[in-house]
Coordinates of C-alpha atoms in Angstrom, one line a residue:
M1 CA 74.6 91.5 116.5
D2 CA 70.8 91.2 116.9
K3 CA 69.0 90.6 113.6
N4 CA 66.5 93.4 114.3
E5 CA 69.1 96.1 115.1
P6 CA 70.2 98.7 112.6
V7 CA 73.7 98.2 111.1
V8 CA 76.2 100.5 109.3
V9 CA 78.6 99.0 106.8
T10 CA 81.7 100.2 105.1
A11 CA 83.1 98.4 102.0
A12 CA 86.4 99.5 100.5
F13 CA 87.1 98.8 96.8
R14 CA 90.7 99.1 95.8
P15 CA 90.9 99.0 92.0
L16 CA 93.9 97.9 90.1
P17 CA 95.9 100.7 88.4
G18 CA 93.9 101.7 85.3
H19 CA 90.7 99.7 86.4
R20 CA 88.9 102.4 88.4
E21 CA 86.4 103.1 85.6
Q22 CA 85.4 99.4 85.3
V23 CA 84.7 99.4 89.1
M24 CA 82.8 102.6 88.9
E25 CA 80.6 101.3 86.0
A26 CA 79.8 98.2 88.0
L27 CA 78.8 100.4 91.0
R28 CA 76.7 102.7 88.7
T29 CA 74.7 99.6 87.7
A30 CA 74.4 98.1 91.2
I31 CA 73.6 101.1 93.4
P32 CA 70.1 102.0 92.0
R33 CA 69.2 98.3 92.3
V34 CA 70.2 98.2 95.9
H35 CA 68.4 101.4 96.7
E36 CA 65.2 99.5 95.9
E37 CA 65.9 96.7 98.4
P38 CA 63.9 96.6 101.7
G39 CA 65.8 98.1 104.6
C40 CA 68.3 100.1 102.5
E41 CA 68.6 103.5 104.2
L42 CA 71.9 104.5 102.7
Y43 CA 74.1 103.0 100.0
A44 CA 76.5 105.6 98.7
I45 CA 80.1 105.9 97.6
V46 CA 82.9 108.3 98.2
A47 CA 86.3 108.5 96.4
A48 CA 89.7 108.7 97.9
S49 CA 92.6 110.6 96.2
D50 CA 94.4 107.3 95.5
D51 CA 91.5 105.9 93.3
D52 CA 90.1 103.8 96.2
I53 CA 86.3 103.9 96.6
L54 CA 84.6 103.6 99.9
M55 CA 80.9 102.5 100.1
L56 CA 78.9 103.6 103.1
E57 CA 75.7 101.7 103.9
K58 CA 73.0 101.8 106.5
W59 CA 70.4 99.1 106.9
T60 CA 67.3 99.2 109.0
R61 CA 68.0 95.7 110.4
V62 CA 70.8 93.2 110.2
A63 CA 68.3 90.8 108.7
D64 CA 67.8 93.2 105.7
L65 CA 71.6 93.3 105.2
D66 CA 71.8 89.5 105.3
I67 CA 69.2 89.3 102.5
H68 CA 71.0 92.0 100.5
S69 CA 74.4 90.2 100.9
E70 CA 72.9 87.1 99.3
G71 CA 71.0 89.0 96.7
E72 CA 71.3 89.3 92.9
A73 CA 72.6 92.8 92.9
V74 CA 75.6 91.9 95.1
A75 CA 76.2 88.8 93.0
D76 CA 76.2 90.8 89.8
L77 CA 78.4 93.5 91.3
K78 CA 81.0 90.9 92.4
Q79 CA 81.0 89.3 89.0
A80 CA 81.4 92.7 87.3
I81 CA 84.4 93.7 89.4
E82 CA 86.1 90.4 89.2
G83 CA 89.7 90.9 88.0
H84 CA 89.5 94.7 88.6
L85 CA 90.6 94.9 92.3
R86 CA 94.1 94.6 93.7
E87 CA 92.7 93.0 96.8
P88 CA 89.3 91.6 98.0
I89 CA 86.6 94.1 99.1
D90 CA 87.2 95.1 102.7
V91 CA 83.8 94.9 104.4
A92 CA 83.1 95.9 108.1
W93 CA 79.9 96.0 110.0
Y94 CA 79.2 98.5 112.8
S95 CA 76.5 99.2 115.4
P96 CA 75.3 102.8 115.3
I97 CA 76.0 104.9 118.4
P98 CA 73.7 107.9 118.3
L99 CA 75.2 111.0 120.0
G100 CA 74.4 114.7 119.8
H101 CA 71.8 116.0 117.4
A102 CA 69.6 113.3 115.9
D103 CA 70.0 114.7 112.4
K104 CA 73.8 115.0 112.6
G105 CA 75.1 112.6 115.2
Q106 CA 73.7 109.3 113.9
L107 CA 74.1 107.2 110.8

C-alpha cells in the first residue's frame, strides 16, 4: 500500500464476559485523543449484539495511520484494555474503492 494513499481500517474488540464496560471506558478516553491526530478522518465505534465492538477508521494517508499506530493514544488504549479481551484486537487495512455517489459510496 502506497504511504500517500487513503486507508480504511477495521478493528474488532471482543471483550471477555463482564468486561465490556472496561473496554468502553478505555475507548471513551482514547477516541477524542485520536480525533485530534493528523490525517484522522473517521475514528468511530459500533456495537454488536454479542458485546463485541467494531472500530471503523479512515485515514488520509497510510503514513498518518503508521504514526497513529505507534502513538501514545494507541499505547495507552492497549494498556487500558489489557486483560479485558478474550482474543487480540483483530485489525484489517483496506484500500477505499469509491463507487456511486461521492457522499454515499465512499469511506
